[in-house]
Coordinates of N, CA and C in Angstrom, one line a residue:
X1 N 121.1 98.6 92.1 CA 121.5 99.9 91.5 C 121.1 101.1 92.4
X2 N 122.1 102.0 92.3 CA 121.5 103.2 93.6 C 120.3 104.0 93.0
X3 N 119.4 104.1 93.6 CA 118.3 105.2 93.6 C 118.7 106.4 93.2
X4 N 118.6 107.2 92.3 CA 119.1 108.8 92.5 C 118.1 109.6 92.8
X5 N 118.3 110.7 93.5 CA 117.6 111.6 94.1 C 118.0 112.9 94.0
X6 N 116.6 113.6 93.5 CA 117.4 115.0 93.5 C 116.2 115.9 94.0
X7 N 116.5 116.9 95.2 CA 115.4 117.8 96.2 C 115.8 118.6 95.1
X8 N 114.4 119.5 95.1 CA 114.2 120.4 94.2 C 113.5 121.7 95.3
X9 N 113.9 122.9 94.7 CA 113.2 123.8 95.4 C 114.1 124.5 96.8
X10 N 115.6 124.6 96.2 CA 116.1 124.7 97.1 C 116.4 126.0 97.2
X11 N 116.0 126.8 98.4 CA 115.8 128.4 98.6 C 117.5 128.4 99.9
X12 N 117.7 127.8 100.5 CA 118.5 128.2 101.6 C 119.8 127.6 101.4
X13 N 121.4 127.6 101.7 CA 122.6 127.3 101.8 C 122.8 126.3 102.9
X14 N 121.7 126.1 103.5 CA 121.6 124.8 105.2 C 120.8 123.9 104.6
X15 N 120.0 124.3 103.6 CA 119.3 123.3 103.0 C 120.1 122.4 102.2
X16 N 120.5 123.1 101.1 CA 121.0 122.7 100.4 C 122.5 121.6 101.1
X17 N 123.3 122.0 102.0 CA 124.1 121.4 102.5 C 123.5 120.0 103.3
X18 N 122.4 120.4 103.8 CA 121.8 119.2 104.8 C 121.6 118.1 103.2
X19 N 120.8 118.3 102.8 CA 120.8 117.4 101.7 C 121.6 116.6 100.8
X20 N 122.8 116.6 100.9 CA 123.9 116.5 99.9 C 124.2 115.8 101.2
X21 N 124.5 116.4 102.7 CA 124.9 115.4 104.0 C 124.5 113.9 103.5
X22 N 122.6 114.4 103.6 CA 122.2 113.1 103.5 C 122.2 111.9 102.3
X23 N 122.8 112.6 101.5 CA 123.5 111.5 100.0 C 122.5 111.9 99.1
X24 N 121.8 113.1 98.9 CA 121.0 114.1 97.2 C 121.9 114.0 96.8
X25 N 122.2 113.7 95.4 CA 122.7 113.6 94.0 C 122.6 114.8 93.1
X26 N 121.4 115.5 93.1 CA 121.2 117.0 92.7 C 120.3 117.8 93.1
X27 N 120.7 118.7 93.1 CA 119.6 120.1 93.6 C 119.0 121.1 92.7
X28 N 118.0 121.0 93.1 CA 116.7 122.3 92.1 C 116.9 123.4 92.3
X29 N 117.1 124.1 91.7 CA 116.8 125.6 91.8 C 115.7 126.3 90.5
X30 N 114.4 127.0 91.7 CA 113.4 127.3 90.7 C 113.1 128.5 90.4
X31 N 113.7 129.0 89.2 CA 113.9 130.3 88.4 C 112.1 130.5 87.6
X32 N 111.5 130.2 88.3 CA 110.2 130.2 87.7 C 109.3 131.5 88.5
X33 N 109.1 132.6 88.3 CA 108.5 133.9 89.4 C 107.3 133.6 90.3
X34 N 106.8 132.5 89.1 CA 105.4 132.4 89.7 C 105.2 131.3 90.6
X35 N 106.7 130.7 91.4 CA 106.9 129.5 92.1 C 106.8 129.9 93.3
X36 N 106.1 129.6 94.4 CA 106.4 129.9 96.1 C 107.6 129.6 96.5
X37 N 108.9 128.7 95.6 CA 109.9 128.1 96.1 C 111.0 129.4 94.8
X38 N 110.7 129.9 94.1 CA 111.6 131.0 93.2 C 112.9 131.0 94.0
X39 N 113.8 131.2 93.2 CA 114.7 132.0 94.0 C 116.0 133.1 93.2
X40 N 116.3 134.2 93.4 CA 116.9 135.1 92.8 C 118.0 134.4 92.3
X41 N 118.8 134.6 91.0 CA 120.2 134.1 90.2 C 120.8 134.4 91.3
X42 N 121.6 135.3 91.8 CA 122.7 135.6 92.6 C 122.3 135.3 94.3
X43 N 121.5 134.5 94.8 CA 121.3 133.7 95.4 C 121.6 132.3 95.5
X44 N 121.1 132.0 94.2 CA 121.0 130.7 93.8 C 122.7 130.4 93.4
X45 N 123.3 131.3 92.6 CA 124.9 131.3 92.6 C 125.3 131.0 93.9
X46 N 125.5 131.9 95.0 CA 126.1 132.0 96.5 C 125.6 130.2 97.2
X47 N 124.9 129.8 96.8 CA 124.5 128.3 97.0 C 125.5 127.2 96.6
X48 N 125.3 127.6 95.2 CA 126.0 126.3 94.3 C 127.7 126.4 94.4
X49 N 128.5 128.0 94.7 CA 129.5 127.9 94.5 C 129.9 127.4 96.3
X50 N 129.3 127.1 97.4 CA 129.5 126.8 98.2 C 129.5 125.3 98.7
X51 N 128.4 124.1 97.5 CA 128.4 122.9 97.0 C 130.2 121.9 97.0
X52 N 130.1 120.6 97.3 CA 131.1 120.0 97.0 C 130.8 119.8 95.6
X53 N 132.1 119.2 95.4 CA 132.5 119.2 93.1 C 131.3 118.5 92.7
X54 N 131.0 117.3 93.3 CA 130.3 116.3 92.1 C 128.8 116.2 92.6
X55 N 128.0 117.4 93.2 CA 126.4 117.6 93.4 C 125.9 118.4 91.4
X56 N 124.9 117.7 91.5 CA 124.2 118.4 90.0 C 123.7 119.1 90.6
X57 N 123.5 120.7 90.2 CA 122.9 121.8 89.8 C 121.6 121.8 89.1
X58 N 120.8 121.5 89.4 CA 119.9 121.6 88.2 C 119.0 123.3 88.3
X59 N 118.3 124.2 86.9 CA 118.0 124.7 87.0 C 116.3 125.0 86.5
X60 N 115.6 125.0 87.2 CA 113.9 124.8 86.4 C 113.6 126.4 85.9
X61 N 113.0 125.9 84.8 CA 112.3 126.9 83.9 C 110.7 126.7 83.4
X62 N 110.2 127.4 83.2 CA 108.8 127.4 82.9 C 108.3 128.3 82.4
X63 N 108.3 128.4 80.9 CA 107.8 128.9 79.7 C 108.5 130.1 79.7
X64 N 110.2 130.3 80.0 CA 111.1 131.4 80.1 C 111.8 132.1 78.9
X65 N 111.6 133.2 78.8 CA 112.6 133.7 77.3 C 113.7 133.1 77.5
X66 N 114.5 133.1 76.1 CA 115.6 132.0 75.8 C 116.7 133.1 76.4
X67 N 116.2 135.0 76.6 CA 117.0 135.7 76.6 C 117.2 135.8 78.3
X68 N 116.1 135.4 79.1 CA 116.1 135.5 80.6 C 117.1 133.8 80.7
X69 N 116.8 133.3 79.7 CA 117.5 131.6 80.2 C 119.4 132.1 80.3
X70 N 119.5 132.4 79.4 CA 121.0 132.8 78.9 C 121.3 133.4 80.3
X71 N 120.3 134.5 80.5 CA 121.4 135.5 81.3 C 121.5 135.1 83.5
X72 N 120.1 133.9 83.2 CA 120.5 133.0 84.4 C 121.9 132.0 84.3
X73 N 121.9 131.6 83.1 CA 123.0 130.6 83.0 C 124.5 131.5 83.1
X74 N 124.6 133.1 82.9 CA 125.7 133.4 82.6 C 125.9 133.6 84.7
X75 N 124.9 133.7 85.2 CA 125.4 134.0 86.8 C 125.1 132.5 87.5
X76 N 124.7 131.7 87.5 CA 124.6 130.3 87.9 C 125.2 129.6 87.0
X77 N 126.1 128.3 87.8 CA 126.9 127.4 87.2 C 126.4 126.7 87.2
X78 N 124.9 126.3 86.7 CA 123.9 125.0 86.6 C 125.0 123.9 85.6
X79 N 124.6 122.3 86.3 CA 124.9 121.4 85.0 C 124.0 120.9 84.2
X80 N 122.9 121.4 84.7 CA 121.6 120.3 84.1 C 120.4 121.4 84.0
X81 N 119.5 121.6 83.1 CA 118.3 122.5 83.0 C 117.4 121.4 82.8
X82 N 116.3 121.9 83.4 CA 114.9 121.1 83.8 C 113.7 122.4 83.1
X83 N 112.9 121.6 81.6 CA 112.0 122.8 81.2 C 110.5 121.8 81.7
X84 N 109.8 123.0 82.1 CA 108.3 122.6 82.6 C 107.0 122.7 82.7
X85 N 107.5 123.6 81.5 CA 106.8 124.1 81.1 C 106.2 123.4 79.6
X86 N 106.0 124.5 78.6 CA 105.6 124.2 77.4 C 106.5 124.4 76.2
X87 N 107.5 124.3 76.5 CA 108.9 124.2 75.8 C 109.2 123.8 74.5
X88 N 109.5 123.9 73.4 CA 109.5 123.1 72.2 C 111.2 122.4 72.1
X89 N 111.0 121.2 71.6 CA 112.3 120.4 71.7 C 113.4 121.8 71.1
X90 N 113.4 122.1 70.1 CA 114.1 123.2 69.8 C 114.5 124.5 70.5
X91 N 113.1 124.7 71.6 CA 113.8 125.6 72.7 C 114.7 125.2 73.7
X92 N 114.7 124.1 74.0 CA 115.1 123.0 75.1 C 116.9 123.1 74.6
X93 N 116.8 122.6 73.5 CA 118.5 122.5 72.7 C 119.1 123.6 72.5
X94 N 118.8 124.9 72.3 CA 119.2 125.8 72.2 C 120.7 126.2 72.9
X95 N 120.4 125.7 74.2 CA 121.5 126.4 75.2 C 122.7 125.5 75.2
X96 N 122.0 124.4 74.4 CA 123.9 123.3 74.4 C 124.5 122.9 76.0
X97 N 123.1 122.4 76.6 CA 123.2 121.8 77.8 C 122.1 120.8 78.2
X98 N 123.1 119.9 78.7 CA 121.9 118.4 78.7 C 120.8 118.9 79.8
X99 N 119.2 118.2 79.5 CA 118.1 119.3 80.1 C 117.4 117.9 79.8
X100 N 116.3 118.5 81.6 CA 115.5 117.4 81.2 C 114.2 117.9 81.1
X101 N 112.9 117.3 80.6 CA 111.8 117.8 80.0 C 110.7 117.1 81.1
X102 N 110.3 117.8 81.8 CA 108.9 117.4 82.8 C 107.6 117.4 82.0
X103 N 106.5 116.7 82.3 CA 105.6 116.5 81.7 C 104.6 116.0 83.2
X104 N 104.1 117.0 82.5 CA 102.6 117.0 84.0 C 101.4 115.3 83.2
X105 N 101.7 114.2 83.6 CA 101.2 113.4 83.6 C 99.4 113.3 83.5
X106 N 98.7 113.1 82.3 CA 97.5 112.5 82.3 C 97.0 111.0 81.9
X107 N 97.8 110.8 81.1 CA 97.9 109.5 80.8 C 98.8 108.7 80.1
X108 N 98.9 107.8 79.9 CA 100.1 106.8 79.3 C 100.5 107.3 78.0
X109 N 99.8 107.9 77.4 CA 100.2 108.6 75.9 C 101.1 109.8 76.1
X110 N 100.8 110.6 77.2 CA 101.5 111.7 77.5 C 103.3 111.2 77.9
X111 N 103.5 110.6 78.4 CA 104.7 110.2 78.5 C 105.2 108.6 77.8
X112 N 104.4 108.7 76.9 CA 105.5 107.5 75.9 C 105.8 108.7 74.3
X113 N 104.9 109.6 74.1 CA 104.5 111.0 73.5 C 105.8 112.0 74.1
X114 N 106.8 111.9 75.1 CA 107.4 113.2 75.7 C 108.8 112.2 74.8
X115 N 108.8 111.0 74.7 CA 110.1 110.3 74.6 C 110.8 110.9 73.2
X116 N 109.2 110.2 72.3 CA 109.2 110.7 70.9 C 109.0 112.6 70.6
X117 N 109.0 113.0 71.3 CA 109.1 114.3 70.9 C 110.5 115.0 71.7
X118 N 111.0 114.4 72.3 CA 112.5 114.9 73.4 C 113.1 113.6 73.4
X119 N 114.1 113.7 72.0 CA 114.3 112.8 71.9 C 116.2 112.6 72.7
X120 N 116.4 113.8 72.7 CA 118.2 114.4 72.9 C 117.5 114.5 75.0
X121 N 116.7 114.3 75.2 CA 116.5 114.5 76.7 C 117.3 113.9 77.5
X122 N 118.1 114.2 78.9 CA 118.8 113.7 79.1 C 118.2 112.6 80.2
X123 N 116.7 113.1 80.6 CA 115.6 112.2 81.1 C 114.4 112.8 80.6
X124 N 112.9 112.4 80.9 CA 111.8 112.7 81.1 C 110.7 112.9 82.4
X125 N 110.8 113.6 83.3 CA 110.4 114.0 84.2 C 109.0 113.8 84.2
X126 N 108.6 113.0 85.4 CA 107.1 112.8 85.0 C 106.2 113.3 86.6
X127 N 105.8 114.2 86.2 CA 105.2 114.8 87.4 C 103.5 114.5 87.2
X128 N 102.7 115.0 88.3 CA 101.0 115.1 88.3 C 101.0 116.6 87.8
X129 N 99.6 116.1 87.0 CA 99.2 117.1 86.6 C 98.0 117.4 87.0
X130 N 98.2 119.1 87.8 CA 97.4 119.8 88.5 C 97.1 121.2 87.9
X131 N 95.6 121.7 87.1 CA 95.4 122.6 86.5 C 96.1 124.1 86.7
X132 N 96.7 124.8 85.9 CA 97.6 126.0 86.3 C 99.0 126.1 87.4
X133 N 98.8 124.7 87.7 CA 100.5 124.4 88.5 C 101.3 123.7 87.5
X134 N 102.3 124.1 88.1 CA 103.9 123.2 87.5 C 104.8 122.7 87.9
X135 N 104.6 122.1 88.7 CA 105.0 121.5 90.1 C 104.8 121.7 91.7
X136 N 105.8 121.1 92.5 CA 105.8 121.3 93.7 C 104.6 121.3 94.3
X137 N 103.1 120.6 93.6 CA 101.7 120.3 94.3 C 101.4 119.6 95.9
X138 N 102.3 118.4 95.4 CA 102.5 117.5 96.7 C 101.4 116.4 96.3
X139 N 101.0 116.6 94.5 CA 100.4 115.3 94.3 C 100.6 114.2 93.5
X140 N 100.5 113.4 93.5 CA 101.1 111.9 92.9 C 99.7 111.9 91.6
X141 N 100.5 111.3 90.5 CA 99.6 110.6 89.8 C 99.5 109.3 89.6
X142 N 98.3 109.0 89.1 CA 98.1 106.9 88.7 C 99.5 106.2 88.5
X143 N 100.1 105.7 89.4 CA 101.9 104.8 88.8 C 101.5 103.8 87.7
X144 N 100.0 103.5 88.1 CA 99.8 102.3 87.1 C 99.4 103.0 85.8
X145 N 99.4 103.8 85.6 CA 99.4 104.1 84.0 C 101.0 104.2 83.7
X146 N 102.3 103.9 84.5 CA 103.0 104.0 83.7 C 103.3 102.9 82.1
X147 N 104.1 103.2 81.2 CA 104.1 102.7 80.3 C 105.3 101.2 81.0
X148 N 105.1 99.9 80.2 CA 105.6 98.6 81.0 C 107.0 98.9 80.3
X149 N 107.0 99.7 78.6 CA 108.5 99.9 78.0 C 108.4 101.7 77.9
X150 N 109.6 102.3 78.1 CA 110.0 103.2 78.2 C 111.5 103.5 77.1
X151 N 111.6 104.2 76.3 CA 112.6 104.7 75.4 C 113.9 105.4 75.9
X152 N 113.8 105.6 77.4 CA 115.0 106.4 77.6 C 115.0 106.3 78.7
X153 N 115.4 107.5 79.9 CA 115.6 107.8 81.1 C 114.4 108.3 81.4
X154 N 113.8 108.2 82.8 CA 112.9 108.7 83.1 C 112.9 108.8 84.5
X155 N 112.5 110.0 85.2 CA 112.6 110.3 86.5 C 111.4 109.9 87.0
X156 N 110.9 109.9 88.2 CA 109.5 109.6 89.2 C 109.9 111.0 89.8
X157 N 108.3 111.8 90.0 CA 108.1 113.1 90.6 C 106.8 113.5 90.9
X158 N 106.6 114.1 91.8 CA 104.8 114.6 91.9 C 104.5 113.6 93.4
X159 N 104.0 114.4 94.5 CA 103.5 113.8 95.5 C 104.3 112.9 96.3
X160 N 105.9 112.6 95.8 CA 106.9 111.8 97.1 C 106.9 112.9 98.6
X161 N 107.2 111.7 98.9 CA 107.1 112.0 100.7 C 108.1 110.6 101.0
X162 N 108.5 110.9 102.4 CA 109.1 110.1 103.2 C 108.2 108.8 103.4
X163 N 106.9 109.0 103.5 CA 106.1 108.0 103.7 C 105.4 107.4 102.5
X164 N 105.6 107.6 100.9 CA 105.5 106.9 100.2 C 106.8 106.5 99.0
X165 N 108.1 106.7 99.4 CA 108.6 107.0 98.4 C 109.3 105.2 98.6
X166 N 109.2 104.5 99.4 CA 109.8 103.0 99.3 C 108.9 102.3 98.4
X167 N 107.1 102.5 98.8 CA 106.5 101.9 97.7 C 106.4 102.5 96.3
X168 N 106.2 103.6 96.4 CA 106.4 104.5 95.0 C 107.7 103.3 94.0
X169 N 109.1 103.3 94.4 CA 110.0 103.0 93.6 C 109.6 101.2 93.8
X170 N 109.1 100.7 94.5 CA 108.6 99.1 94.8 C 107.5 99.2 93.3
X171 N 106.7 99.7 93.7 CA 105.8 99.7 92.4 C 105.5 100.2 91.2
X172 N 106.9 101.1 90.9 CA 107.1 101.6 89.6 C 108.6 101.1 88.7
X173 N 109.6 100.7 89.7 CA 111.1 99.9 89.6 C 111.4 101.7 88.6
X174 N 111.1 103.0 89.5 CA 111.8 103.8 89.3 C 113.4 103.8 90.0
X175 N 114.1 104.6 89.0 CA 115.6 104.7 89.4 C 116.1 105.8 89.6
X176 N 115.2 106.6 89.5 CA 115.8 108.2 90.0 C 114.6 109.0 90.4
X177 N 114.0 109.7 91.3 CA 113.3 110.5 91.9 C 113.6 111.8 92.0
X178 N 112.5 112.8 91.9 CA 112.4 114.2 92.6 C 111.5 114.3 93.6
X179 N 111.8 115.1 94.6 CA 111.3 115.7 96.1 C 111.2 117.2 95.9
X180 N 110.0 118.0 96.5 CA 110.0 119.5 96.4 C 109.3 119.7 97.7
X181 N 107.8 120.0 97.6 CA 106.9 119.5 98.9 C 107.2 118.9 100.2
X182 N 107.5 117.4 99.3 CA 107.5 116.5 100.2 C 108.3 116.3 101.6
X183 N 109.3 117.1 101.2 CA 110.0 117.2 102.5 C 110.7 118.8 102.8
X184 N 109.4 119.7 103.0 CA 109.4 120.9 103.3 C 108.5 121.3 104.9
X185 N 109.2 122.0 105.3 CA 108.6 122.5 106.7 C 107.1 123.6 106.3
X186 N 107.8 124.2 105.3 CA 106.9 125.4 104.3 C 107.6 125.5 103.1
X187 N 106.9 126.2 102.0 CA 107.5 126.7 100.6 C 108.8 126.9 100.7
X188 N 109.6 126.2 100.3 CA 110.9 126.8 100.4 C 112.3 126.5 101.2
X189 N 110.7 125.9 102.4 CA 112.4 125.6 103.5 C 112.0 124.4 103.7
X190 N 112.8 123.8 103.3 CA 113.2 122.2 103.6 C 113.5 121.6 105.2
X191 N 113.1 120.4 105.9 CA 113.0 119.8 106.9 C 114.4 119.1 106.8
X192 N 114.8 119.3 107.7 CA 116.4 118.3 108.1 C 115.9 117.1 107.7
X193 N 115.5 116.5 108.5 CA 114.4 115.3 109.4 C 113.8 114.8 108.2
X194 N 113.2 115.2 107.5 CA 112.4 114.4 106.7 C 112.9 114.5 105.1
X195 N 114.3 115.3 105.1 CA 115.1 115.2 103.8 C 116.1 113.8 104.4
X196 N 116.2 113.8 105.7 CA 116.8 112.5 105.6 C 116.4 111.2 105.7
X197 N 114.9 111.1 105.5 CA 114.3 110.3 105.8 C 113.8 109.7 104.5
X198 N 114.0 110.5 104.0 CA 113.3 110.2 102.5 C 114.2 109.3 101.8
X199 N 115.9 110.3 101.7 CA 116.5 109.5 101.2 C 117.6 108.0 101.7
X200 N 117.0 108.3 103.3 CA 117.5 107.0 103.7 C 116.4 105.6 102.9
X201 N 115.6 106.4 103.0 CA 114.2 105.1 101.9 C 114.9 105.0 100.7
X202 N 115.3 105.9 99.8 CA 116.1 105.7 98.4 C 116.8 104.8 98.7
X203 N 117.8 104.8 99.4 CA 119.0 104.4 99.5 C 119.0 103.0 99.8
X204 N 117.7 103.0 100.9 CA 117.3 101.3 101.4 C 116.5 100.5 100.3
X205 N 116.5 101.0 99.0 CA 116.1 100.3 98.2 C 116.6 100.2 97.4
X206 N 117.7 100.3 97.3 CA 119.5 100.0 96.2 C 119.3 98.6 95.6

């Protein structure tokens, strides 16, 4: 089965095209202020409408009024919202768009706990958890606390790199991944070179 892959954190229109070159499935955009990778709505629009038809959009939020969420979704054609915050299932559904729910990983309770509480999730995003961050760390947590049964979809995220992402999905039998860090030059700007390298490893593990 193919790997899916989705770079997150996408600030540039070369970025974003290099990546989709190299077979990304979806792209991040992080409407979060307090992110080094942020990027303005009408930015992030001039991106997506320049995208081939069948790349997912995804848009991250992190603990955002429901009134700032709206008025991103009315200038971005996202298909997918990603919350990352501290979100209540009921904030999450609100916008009548399939979303997925990240969870900064401590232990095996925390994400068998995200299933039963997000239950309409269209995955569960399982990142490291690093005190007062919300992603994009560039750190991995324990794979072995994942749970052996899982209730739904679940993404692999937190600390991928080109140079761990073949054993990462070897030793977790993940089927879909996120990249942010891991294949950036700096905050924001993504590496040709090592966005293609990453997901040529996805792909070599179909």
């Amino acid at each position: 089965m193919k790997i899916q892959a989705k770079i997150c954190g996408i600030t540039r229109l070369e970025d974003a095209l290099s990546a989709v070159a190299y077979g990304a499935d979806a792209l991040g955009f992080v409407f979060f202020s307090g992110s080094k990778r942020f990027i303005q709505p009408e930015n992030a629009r001039r991106i997506v409408q320049n995208l081939p038809p069948f790349v997912q959009t995804v848009g991250l939020f992190v603990n955002e009024s429901a009134e700032n969420v709206q008025k991103i979704l009315a200038t971005v054609p996202l298909t997918l919202l990603q919350f990352h915050g501290d979100e209540s299932p009921a904030f999450c559904q609100q916008f009548h768009r399939p979303y997925l729910k990240a969870v900064r990983v401590q232990s095996t309770d925390d994400m068998l706990h995200a299933f039963t509480r997000y239950p309409d999730a269209r995955a569960i995003l399982f990142d490291a958890y690093v005190d007062g961050e919300y992603g994009g760390t560039g750190h991995c947590f324990d794979w072995k606390i994942l749970p052996e049964k899982m209730a739904g979809h679940w993404i692999l995220s937190g600390g991928l790199n080109p140079d761990n992402v073949a054993q990462a999905l070897h030793e977790t039998g993940a089927l879909s991944v996120d990249v942010s860090s891991g294949v950036e030059e700096s905050a924001g700007v993504k590496s040709p070179e090592k966005m293609r390298q990453f997901l040529f490893a996805c792909q070599s593990n179909c």
